[in-house]
mmCIF file of C-alpha atoms in Angstrom:
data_model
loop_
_atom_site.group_PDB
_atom_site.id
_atom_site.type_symbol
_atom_site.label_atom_id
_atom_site.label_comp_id
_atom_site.label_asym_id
_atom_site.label_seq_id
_atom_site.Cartn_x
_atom_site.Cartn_y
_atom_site.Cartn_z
ATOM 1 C CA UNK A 118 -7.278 1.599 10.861
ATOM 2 C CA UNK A 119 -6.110 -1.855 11.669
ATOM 3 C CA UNK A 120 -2.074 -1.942 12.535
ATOM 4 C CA UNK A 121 -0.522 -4.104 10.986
ATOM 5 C CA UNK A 122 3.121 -4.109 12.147
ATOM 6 C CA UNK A 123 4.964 -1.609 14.498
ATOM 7 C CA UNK A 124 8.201 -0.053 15.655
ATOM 8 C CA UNK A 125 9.393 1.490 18.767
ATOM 9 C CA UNK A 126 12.925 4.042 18.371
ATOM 10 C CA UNK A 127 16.089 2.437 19.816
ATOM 11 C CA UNK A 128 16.759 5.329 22.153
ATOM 12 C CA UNK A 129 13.654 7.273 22.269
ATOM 13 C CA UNK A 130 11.044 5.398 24.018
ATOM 14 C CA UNK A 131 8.186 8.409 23.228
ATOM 15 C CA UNK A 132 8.504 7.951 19.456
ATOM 16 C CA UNK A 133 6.662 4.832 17.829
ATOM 17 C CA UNK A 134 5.645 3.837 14.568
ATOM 18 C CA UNK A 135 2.678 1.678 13.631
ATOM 19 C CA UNK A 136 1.924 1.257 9.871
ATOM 20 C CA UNK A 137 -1.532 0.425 8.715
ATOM 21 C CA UNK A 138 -4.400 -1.563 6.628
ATOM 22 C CA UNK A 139 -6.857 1.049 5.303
ATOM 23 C CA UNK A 140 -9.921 -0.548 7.177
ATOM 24 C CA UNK A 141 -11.597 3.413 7.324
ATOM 25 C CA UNK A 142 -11.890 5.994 5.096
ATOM 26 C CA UNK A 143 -9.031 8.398 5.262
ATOM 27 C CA UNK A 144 -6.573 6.199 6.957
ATOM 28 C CA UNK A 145 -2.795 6.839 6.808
ATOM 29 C CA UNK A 146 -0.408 4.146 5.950
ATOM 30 C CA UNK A 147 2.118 5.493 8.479
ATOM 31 C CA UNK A 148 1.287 6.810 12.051
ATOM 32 C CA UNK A 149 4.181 7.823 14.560
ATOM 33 C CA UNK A 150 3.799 9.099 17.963
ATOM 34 C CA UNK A 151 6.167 11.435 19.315
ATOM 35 C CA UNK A 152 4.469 11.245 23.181
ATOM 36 C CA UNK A 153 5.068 7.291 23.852
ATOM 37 C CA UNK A 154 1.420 6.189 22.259
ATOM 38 C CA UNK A 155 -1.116 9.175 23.638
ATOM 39 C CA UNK A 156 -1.068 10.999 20.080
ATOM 40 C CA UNK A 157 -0.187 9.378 16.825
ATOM 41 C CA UNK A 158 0.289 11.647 13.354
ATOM 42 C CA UNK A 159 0.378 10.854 10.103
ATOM 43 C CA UNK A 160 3.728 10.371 8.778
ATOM 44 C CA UNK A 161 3.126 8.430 5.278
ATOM 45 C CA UNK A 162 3.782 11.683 2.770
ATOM 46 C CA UNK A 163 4.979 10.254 -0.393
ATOM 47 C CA UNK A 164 3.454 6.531 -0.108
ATOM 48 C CA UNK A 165 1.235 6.096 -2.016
ATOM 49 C CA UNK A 166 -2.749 7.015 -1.953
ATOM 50 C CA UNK A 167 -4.776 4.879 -4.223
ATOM 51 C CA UNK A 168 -3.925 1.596 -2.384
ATOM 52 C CA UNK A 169 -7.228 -0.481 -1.992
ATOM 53 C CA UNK A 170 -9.266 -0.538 1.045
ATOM 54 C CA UNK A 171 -8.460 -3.468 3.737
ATOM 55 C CA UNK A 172 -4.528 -3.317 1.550
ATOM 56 C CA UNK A 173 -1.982 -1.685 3.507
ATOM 57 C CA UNK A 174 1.149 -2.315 5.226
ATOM 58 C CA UNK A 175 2.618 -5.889 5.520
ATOM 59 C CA UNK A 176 5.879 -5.341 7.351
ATOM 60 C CA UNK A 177 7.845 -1.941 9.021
ATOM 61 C CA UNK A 178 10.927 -1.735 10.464
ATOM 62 C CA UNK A 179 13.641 1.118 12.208
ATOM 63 C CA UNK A 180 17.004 0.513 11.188
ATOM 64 C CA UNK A 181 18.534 0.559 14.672
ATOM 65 C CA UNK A 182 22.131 2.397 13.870
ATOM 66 C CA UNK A 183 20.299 4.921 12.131
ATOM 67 C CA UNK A 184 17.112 5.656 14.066
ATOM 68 C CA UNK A 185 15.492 8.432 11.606
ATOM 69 C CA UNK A 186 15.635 5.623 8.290
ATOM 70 C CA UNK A 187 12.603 3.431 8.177
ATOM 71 C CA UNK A 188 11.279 1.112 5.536
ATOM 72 C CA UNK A 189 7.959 -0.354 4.917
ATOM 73 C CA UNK A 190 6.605 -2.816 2.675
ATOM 74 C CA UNK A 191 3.014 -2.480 0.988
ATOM 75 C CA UNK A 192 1.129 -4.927 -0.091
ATOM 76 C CA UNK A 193 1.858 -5.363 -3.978
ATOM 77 C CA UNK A 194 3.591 -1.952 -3.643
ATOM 78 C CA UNK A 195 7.064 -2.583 -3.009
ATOM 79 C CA UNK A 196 9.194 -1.481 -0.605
ATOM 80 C CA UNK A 197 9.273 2.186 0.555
ATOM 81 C CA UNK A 198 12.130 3.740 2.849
ATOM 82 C CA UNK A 199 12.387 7.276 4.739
ATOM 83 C CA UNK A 200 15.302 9.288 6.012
ATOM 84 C CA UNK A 201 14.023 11.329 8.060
ATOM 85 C CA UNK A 202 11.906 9.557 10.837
ATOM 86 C CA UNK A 203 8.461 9.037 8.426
ATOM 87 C CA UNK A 204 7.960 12.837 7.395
ATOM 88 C CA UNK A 205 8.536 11.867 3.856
ATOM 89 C CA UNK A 206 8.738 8.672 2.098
ATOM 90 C CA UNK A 207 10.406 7.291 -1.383
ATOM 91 C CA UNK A 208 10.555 3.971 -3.429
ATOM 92 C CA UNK A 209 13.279 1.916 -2.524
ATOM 93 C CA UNK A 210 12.757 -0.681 -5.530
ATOM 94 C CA UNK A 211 14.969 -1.109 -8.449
ATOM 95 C CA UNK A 212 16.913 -4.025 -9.220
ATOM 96 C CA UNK A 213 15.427 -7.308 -9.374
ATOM 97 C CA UNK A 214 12.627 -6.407 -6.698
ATOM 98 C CA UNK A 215 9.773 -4.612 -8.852
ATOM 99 C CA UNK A 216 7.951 -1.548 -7.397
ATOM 100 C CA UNK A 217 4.617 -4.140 -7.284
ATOM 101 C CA UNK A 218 6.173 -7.291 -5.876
ATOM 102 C CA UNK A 219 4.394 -8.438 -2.724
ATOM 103 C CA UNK A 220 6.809 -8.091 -0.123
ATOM 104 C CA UNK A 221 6.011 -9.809 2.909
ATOM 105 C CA UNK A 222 8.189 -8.794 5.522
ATOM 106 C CA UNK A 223 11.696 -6.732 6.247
ATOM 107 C CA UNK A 224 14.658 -7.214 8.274
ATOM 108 C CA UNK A 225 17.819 -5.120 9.428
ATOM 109 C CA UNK A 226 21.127 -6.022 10.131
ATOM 110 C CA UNK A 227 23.129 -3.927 11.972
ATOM 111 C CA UNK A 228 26.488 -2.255 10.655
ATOM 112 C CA UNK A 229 27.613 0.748 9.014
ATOM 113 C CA UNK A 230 25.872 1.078 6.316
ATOM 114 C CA UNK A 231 23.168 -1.369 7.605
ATOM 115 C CA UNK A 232 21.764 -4.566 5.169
ATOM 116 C CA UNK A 233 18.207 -4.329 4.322
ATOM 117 C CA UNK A 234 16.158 -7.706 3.669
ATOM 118 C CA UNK A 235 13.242 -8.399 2.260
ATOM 119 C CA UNK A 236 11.122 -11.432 1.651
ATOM 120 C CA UNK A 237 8.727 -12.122 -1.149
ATOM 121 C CA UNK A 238 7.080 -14.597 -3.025
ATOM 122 C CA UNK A 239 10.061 -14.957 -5.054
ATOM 123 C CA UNK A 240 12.237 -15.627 -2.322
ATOM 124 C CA UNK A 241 14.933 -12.768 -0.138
ATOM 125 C CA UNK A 242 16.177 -9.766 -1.637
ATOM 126 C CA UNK A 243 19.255 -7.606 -0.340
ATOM 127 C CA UNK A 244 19.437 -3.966 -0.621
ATOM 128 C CA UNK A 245 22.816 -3.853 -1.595
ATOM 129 C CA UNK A 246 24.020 -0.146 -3.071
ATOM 130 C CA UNK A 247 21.094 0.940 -3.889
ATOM 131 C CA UNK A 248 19.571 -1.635 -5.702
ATOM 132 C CA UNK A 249 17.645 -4.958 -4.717
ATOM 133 C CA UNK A 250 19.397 -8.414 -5.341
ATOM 134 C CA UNK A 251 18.253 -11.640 -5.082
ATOM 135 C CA UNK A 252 19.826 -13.963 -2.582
ATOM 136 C CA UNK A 253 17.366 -17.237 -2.537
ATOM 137 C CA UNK A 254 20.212 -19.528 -2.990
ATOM 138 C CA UNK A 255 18.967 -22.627 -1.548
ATOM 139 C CA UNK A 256 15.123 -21.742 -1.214
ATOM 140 C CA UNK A 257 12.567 -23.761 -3.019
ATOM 141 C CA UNK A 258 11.527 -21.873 -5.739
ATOM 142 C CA UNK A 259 8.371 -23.108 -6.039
ATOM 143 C CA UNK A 260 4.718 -24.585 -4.148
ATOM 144 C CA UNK A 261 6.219 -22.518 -0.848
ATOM 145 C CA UNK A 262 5.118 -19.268 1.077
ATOM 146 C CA UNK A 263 7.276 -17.641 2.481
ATOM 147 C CA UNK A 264 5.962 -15.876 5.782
ATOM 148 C CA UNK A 265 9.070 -14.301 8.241
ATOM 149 C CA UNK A 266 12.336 -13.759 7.992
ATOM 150 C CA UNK A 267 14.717 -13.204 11.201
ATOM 151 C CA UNK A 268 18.249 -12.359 11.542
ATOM 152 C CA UNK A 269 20.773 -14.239 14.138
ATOM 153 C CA UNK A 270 21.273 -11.571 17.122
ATOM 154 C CA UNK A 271 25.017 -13.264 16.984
ATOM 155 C CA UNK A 272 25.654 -13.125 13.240
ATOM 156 C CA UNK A 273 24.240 -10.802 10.973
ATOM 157 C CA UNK A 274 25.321 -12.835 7.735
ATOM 158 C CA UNK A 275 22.888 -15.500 9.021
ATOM 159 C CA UNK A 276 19.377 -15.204 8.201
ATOM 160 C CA UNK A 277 16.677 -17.692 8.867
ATOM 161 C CA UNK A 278 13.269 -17.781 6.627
ATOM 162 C CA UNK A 279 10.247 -19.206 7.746
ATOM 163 C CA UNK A 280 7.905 -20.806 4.866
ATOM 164 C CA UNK A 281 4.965 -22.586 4.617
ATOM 165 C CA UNK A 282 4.347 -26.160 4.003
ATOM 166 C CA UNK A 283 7.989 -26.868 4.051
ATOM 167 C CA UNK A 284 9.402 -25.184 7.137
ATOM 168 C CA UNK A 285 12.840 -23.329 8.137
ATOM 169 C CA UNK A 286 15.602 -22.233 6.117
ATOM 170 C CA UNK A 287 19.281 -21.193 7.594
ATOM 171 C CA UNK A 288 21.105 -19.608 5.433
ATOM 172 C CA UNK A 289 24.709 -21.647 5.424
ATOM 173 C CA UNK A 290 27.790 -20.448 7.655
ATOM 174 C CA UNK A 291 30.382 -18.131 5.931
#
């Protein structure tokens, strides 16, 4: 299959992630090697199995304080998260992010408990106790893609969104 997006453990440099399109028959969403890249397994139990072929896995991400937690986003699928390092997955929607939206990418800030983000067409969504938010204050709500989203290495309450015609977005200082 054709990776898509990929994640290395904080401490651990032998286990990896790599998550998926399904380009051949019987492809896994989720592959992690436990041996620094020479084997990969299948570690997508629980995602689900009747995506489309060349549809897969748009973003993935390790949160870094808690190495075993992962999320990934599918394509039209949502978000999905797992506790314990890929061996079994659930949906992490609810809220105001829908178990189909398109999410097209994830981001992590650090802290205890960390902050999931994720970016859609509709704009960024915060995981915030359990259940998605919006937080697109300030976005254009319309005729935009939006295509990355990044976190400030100095200041986790400052994200930065990259979109598509009209450029970068900051979110404003506290």
């Amino acid at each position: 299959p054709a990776v898509a997006a990929f994640a290395a453990h904080p401490t651990d440099p032998d286990v990896l992630y790599a998550g998926t399109w399904l380009t051949t028959p019987g492809a896994a969403l989720v592959y992690r090697s436990n041996d620094g890249g020479e084997t990969w397994q299948p570690a997508a139990a629980g995602l689900p199995v009747d995506m489309p072929a060349n549809a897969g896995v748009a973003d993935l991400v390790l949160d870094p304080e808690h190495p075993q937690m992962l999320y990934v986003a599918l394509q039209r699928r949502g978000v999905w998260r797992s506790d314990d390092g890929g061996q079994s997955w659930s949906n992490a929607g609810g809220g105001v992010l829908a178990d189909d939206e398109d999410v097209v990418a994830l981001a992590i800030a650090p802290g205890a408990p960390s902050v999931v983000y994720a970016l859609s067409a509709d704009g960024v969504h915060v995981l915030d106790g359990g259940a998605w938010k919006a937080k697109s204050r300030g976005l254009p709500a319309r005729d935009v893609v939006y295509n990355a989203i990044a976190i400030d290495p100095t200041d986790a309450d400052t994200l930065y969104i990259a979109t598509s015609p009209t450029g970068l977005y900051r979110t404003p200082h506290s």
